[in-house]
PDB file of C-alpha atoms in Angstrom:
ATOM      1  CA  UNK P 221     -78.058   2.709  -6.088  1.00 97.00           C
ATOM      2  CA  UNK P 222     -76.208   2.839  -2.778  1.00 98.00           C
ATOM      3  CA  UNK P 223     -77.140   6.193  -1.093  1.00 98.00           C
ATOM      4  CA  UNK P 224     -74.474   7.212   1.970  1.00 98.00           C
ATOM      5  CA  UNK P 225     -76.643   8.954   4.743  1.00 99.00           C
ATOM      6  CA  UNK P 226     -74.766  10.911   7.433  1.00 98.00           C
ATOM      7  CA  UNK P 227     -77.329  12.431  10.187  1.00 98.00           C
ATOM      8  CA  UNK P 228     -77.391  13.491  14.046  1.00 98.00           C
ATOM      9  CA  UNK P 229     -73.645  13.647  13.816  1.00 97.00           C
ATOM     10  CA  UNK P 230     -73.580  16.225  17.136  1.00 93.00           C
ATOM     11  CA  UNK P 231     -70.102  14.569  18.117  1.00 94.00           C
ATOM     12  CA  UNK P 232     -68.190  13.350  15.553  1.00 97.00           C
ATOM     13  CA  UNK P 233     -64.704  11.503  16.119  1.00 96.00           C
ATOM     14  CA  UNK P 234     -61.664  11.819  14.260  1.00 97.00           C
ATOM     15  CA  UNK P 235     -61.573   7.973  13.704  1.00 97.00           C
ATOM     16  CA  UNK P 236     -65.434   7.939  13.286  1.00 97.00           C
ATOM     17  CA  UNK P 237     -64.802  10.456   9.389  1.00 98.00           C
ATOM     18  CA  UNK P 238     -61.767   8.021   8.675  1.00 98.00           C
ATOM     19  CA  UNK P 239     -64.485   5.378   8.302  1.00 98.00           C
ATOM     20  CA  UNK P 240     -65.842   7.485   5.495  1.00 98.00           C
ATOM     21  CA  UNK P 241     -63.243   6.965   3.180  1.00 97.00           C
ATOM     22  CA  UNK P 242     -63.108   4.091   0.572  1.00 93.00           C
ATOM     23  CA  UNK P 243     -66.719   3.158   0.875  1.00 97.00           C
ATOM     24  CA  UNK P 244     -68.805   2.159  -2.147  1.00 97.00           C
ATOM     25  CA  UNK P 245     -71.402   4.310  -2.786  1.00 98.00           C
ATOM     26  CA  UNK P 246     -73.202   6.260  -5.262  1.00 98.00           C
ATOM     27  CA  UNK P 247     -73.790   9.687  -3.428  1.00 98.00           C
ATOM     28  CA  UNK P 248     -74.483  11.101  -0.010  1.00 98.00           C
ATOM     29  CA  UNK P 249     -76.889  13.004   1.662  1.00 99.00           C
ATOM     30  CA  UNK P 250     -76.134  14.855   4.901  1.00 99.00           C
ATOM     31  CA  UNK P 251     -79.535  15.065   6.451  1.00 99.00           C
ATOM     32  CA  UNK P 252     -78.980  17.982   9.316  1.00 98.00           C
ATOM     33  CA  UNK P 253     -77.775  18.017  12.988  1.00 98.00           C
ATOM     34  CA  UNK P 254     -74.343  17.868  11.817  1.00 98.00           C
ATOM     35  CA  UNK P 255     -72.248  21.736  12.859  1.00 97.00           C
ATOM     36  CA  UNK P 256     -69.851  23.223  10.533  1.00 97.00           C
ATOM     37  CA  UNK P 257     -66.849  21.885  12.161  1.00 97.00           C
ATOM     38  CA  UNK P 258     -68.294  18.255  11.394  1.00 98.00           C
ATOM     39  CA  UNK P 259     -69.238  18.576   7.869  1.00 98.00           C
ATOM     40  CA  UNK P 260     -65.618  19.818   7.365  1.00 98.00           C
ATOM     41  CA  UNK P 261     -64.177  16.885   8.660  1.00 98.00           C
ATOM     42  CA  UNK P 262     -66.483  14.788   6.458  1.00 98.00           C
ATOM     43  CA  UNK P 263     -65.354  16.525   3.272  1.00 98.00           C
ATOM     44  CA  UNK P 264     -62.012  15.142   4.051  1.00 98.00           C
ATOM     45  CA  UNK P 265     -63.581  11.830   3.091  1.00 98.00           C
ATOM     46  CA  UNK P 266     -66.433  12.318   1.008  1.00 98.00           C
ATOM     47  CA  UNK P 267     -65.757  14.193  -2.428  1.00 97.00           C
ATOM     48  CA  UNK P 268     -67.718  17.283  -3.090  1.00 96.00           C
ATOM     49  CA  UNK P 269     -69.356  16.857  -5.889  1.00 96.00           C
ATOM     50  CA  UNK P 270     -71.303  13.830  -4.010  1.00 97.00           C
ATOM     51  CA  UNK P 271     -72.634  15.419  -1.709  1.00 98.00           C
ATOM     52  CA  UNK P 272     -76.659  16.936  -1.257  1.00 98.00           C
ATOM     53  CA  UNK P 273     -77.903  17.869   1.959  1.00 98.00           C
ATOM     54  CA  UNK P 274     -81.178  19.159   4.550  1.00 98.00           C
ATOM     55  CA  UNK P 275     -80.374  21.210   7.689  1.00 98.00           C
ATOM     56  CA  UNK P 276     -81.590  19.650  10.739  1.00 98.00           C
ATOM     57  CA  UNK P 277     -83.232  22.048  13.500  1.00 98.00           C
ATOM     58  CA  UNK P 278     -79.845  22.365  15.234  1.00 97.00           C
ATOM     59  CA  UNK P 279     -78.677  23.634  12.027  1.00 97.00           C
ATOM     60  CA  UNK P 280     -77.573  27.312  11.319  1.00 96.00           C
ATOM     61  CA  UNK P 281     -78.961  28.534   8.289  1.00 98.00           C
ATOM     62  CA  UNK P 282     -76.293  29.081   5.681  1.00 98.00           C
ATOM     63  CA  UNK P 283     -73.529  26.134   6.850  1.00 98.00           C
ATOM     64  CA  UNK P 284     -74.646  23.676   3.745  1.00 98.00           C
ATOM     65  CA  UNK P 285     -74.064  26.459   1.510  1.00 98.00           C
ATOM     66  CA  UNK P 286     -70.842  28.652   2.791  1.00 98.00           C
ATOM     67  CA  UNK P 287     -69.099  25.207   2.137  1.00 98.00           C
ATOM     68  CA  UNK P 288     -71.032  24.667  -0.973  1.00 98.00           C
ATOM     69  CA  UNK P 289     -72.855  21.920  -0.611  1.00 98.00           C
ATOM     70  CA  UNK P 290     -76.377  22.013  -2.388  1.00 98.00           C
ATOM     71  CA  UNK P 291     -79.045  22.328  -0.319  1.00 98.00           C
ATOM     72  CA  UNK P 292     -81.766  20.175  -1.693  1.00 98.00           C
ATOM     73  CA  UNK P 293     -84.612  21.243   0.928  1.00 98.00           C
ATOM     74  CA  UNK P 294     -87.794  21.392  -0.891  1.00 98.00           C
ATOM     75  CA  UNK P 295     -86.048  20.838  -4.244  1.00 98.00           C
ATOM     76  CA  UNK P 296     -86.584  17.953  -6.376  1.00 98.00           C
ATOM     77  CA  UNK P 297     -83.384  16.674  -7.871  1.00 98.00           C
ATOM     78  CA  UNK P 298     -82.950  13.630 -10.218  1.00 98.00           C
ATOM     79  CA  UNK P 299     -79.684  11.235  -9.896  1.00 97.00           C
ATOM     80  CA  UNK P 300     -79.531   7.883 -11.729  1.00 95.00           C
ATOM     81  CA  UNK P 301     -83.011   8.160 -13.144  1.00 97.00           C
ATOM     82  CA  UNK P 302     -84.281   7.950  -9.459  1.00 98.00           C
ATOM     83  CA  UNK P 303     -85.951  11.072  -7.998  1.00 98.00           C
ATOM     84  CA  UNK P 304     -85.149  12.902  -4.430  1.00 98.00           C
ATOM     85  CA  UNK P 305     -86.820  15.746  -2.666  1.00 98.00           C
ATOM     86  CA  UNK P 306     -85.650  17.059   0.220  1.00 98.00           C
ATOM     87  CA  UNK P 307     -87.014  18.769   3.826  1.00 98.00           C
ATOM     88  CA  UNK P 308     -85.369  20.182   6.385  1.00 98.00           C
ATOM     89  CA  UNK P 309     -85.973  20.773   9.937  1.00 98.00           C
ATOM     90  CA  UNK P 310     -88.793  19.259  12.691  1.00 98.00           C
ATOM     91  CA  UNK P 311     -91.650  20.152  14.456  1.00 97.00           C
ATOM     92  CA  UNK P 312     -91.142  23.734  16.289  1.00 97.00           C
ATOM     93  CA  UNK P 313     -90.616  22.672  20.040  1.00 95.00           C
ATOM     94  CA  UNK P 314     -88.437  25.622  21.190  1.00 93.00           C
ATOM     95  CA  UNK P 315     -88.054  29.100  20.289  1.00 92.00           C
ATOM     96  CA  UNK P 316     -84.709  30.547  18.274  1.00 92.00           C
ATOM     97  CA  UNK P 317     -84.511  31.284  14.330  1.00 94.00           C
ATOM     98  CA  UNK P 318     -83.756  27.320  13.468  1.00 95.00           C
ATOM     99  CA  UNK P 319     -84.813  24.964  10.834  1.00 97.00           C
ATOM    100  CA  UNK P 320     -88.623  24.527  12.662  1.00 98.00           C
ATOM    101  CA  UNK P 321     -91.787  24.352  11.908  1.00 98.00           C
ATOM    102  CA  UNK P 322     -95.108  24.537  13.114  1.00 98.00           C
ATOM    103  CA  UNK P 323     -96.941  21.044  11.680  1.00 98.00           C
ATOM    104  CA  UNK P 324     -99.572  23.728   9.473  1.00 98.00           C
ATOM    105  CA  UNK P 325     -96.251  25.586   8.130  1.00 98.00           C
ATOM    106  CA  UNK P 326     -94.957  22.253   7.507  1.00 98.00           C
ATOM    107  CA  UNK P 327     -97.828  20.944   5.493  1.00 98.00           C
ATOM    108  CA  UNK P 328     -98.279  24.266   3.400  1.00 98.00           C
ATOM    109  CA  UNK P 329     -94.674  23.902   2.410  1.00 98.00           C
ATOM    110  CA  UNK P 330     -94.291  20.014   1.533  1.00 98.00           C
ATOM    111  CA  UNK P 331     -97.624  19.467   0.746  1.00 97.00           C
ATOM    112  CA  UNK P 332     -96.350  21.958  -2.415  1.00 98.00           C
ATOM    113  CA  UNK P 333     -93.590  20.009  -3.303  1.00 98.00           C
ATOM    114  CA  UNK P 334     -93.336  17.574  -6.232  1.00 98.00           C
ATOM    115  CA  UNK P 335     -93.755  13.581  -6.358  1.00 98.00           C
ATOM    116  CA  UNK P 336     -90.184  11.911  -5.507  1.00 98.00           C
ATOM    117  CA  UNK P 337     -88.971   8.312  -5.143  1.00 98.00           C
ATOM    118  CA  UNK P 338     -87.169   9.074  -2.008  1.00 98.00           C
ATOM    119  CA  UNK P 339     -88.316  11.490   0.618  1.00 99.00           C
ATOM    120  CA  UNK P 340     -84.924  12.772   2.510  1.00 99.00           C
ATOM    121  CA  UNK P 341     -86.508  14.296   5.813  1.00 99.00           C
ATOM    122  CA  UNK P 342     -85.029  15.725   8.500  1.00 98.00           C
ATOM    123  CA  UNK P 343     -87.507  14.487  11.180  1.00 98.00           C
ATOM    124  CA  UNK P 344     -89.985  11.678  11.229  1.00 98.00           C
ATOM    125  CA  UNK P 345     -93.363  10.717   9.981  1.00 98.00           C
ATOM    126  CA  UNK P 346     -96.041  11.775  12.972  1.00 98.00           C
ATOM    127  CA  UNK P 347     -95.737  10.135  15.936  1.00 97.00           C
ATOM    128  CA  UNK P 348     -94.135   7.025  14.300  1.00 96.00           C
ATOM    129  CA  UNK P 349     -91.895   6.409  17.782  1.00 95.00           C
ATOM    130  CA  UNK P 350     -93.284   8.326  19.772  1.00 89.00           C
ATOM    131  CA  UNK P 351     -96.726  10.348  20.997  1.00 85.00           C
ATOM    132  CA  UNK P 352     -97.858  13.546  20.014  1.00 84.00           C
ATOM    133  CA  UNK P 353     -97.013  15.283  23.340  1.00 90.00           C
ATOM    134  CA  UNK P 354     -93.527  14.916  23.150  1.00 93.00           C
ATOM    135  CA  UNK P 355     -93.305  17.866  20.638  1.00 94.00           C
ATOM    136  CA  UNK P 356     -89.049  17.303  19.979  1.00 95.00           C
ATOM    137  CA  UNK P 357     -89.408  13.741  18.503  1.00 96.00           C
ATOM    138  CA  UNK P 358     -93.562  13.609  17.036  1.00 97.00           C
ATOM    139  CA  UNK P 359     -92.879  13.831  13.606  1.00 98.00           C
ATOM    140  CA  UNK P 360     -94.771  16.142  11.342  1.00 98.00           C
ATOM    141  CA  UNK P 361     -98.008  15.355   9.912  1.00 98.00           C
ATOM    142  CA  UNK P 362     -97.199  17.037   6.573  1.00 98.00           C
ATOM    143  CA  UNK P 363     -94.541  13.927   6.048  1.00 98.00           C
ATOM    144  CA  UNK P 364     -97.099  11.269   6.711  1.00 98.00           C
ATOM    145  CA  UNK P 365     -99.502  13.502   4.307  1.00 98.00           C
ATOM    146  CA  UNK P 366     -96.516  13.319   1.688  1.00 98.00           C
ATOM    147  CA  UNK P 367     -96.402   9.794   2.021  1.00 98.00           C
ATOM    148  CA  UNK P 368     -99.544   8.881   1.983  1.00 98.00           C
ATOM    149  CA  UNK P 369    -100.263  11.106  -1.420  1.00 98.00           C
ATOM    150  CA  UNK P 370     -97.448  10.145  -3.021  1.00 98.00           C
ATOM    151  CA  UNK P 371     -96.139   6.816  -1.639  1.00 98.00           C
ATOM    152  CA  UNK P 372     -92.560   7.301  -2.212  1.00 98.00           C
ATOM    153  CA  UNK P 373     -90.409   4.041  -1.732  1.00 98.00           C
ATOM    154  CA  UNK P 374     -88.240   5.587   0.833  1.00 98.00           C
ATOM    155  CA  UNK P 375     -88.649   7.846   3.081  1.00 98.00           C
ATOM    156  CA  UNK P 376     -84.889   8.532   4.377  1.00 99.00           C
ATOM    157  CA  UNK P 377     -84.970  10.630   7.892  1.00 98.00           C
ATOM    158  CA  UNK P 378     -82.703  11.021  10.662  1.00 98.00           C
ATOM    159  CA  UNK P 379     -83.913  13.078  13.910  1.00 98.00           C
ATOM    160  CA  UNK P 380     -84.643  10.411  16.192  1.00 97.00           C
ATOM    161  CA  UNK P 381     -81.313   9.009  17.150  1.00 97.00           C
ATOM    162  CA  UNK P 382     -81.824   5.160  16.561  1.00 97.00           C
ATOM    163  CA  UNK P 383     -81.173   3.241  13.622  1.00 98.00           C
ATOM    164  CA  UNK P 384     -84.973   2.174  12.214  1.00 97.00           C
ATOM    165  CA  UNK P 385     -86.513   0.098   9.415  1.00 97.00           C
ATOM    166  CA  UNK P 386     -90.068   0.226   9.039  1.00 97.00           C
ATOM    167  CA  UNK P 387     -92.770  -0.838   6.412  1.00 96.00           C
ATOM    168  CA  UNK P 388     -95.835   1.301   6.012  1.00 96.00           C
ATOM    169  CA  UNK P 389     -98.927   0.196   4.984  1.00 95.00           C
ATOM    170  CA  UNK P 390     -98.761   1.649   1.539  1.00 95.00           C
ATOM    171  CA  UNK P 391     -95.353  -0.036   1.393  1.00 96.00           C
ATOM    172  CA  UNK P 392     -93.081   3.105   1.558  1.00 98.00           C
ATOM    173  CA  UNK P 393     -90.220   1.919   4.026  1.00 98.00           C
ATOM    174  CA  UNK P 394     -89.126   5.038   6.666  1.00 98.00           C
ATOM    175  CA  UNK P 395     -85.767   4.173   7.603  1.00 98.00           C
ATOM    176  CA  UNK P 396     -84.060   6.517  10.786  1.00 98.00           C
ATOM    177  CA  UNK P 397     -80.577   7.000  10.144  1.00 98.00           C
ATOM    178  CA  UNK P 398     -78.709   7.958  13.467  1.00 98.00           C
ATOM    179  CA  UNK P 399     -74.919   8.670  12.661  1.00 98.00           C
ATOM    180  CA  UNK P 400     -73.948   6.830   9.655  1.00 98.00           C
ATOM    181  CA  UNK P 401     -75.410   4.247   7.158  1.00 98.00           C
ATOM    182  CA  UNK P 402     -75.189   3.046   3.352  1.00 98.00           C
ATOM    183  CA  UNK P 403     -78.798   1.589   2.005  1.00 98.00           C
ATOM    184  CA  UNK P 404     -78.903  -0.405  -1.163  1.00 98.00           C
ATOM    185  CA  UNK P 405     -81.745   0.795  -2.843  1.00 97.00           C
ATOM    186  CA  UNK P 406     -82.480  -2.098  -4.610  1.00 96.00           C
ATOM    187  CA  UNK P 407     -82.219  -4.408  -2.298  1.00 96.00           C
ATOM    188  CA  UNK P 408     -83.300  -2.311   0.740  1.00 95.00           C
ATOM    189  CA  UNK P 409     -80.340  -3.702   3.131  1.00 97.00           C
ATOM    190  CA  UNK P 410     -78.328  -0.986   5.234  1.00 97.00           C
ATOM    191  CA  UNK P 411     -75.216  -0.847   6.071  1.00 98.00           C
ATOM    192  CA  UNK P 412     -74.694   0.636   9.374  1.00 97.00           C
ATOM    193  CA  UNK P 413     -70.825   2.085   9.526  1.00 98.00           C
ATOM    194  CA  UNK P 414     -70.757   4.012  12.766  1.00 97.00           C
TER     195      UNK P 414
END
């Protein structure tokens, strides 16, 4: 399966989108930090009824849905036999009413959720590029939790604006998706496309 992954799009050009069109995949996930006005201009690209997405903790609660996309954060979907389960947000470093969480609100949440293949996060395993005291970019524990429980193959995440493969231990790769990427689930290569 070849999974289109659109995150941290805070600026998004005109000739950027226009890369969107004609690609081969087999759906996309927008995976938050990407405003209203930007997921408009990738509809004019991407069809609809391919796209799932997470809000990111820039995100305004609502803007998946009021241009009905489904919001797949902590729901388990199934496409192509292969299993996805989404969660939005990061770690709370700032106060507002945003996709946030505090890493024991995290872990109560996910640590509910069902057994995927893929994990789509918005933010990163804990402090997989970074230490714990820069609380904007850690990483929440209840992902690494999830991950170790479960061992998903992928866990899919943007957040941390760099483009990032890594093997864990228990073989689950965590690939950071800043912008735009296609990966080939099967063979695990990514396709970076802006």
């Amino acid at each position: 399966m070849k999974i289109l992954v659109i995150a941290d799009c805070h600026h998004l050009l005109q000739e950027e989108a226009e890369k969107l069109a004609n690609l081969e995949y087999d759906i996309c996930f927008l995976l938050g930090d990407i405003s209203g006005k930007y997921i408009d201009l990738i509809l004019k690209y991407v069809p609809k009824n391919k796209i799932y997405g997470i809000l990111g903790n820039h995100d305004e609660f609502g803007v998946l849905e009021s241009r009905e996309i489904q919001n797949i954060h902590r729901k388990l979907i199934e496409i192509n036999g292969i299993t996805f389960l989404g969660f939005e947000g990061s770690n709370r470093y700032k106060i507002g009413n945003f996709p946030m969480y505090t890493q024991k609100e995290a872990k109560k949440i996910l640590m509910k959720c069902l057994k995927a293949d893929i994990l789509l996060t918005h933010d990163s395993p804990y402090k997989l590029y970074s230490s714990g005291k820069d609380l904007a970019h850690c990483g929440l524990k209840a992902i690494s939790k999830y991950i170790k429980k479960y061992k998903p193959i992928f866990n899919i995440h943007g957040h941390q604006h760099i483009n990032s493969n890594k093997t864990l231990k228990n073989k689950t790769n965590v690939i950071c998706v800043y912008r735009a990427s296609i990966i080939d689930t099967e063979t695990k290569d990514i396709t970076f496309i802006f």
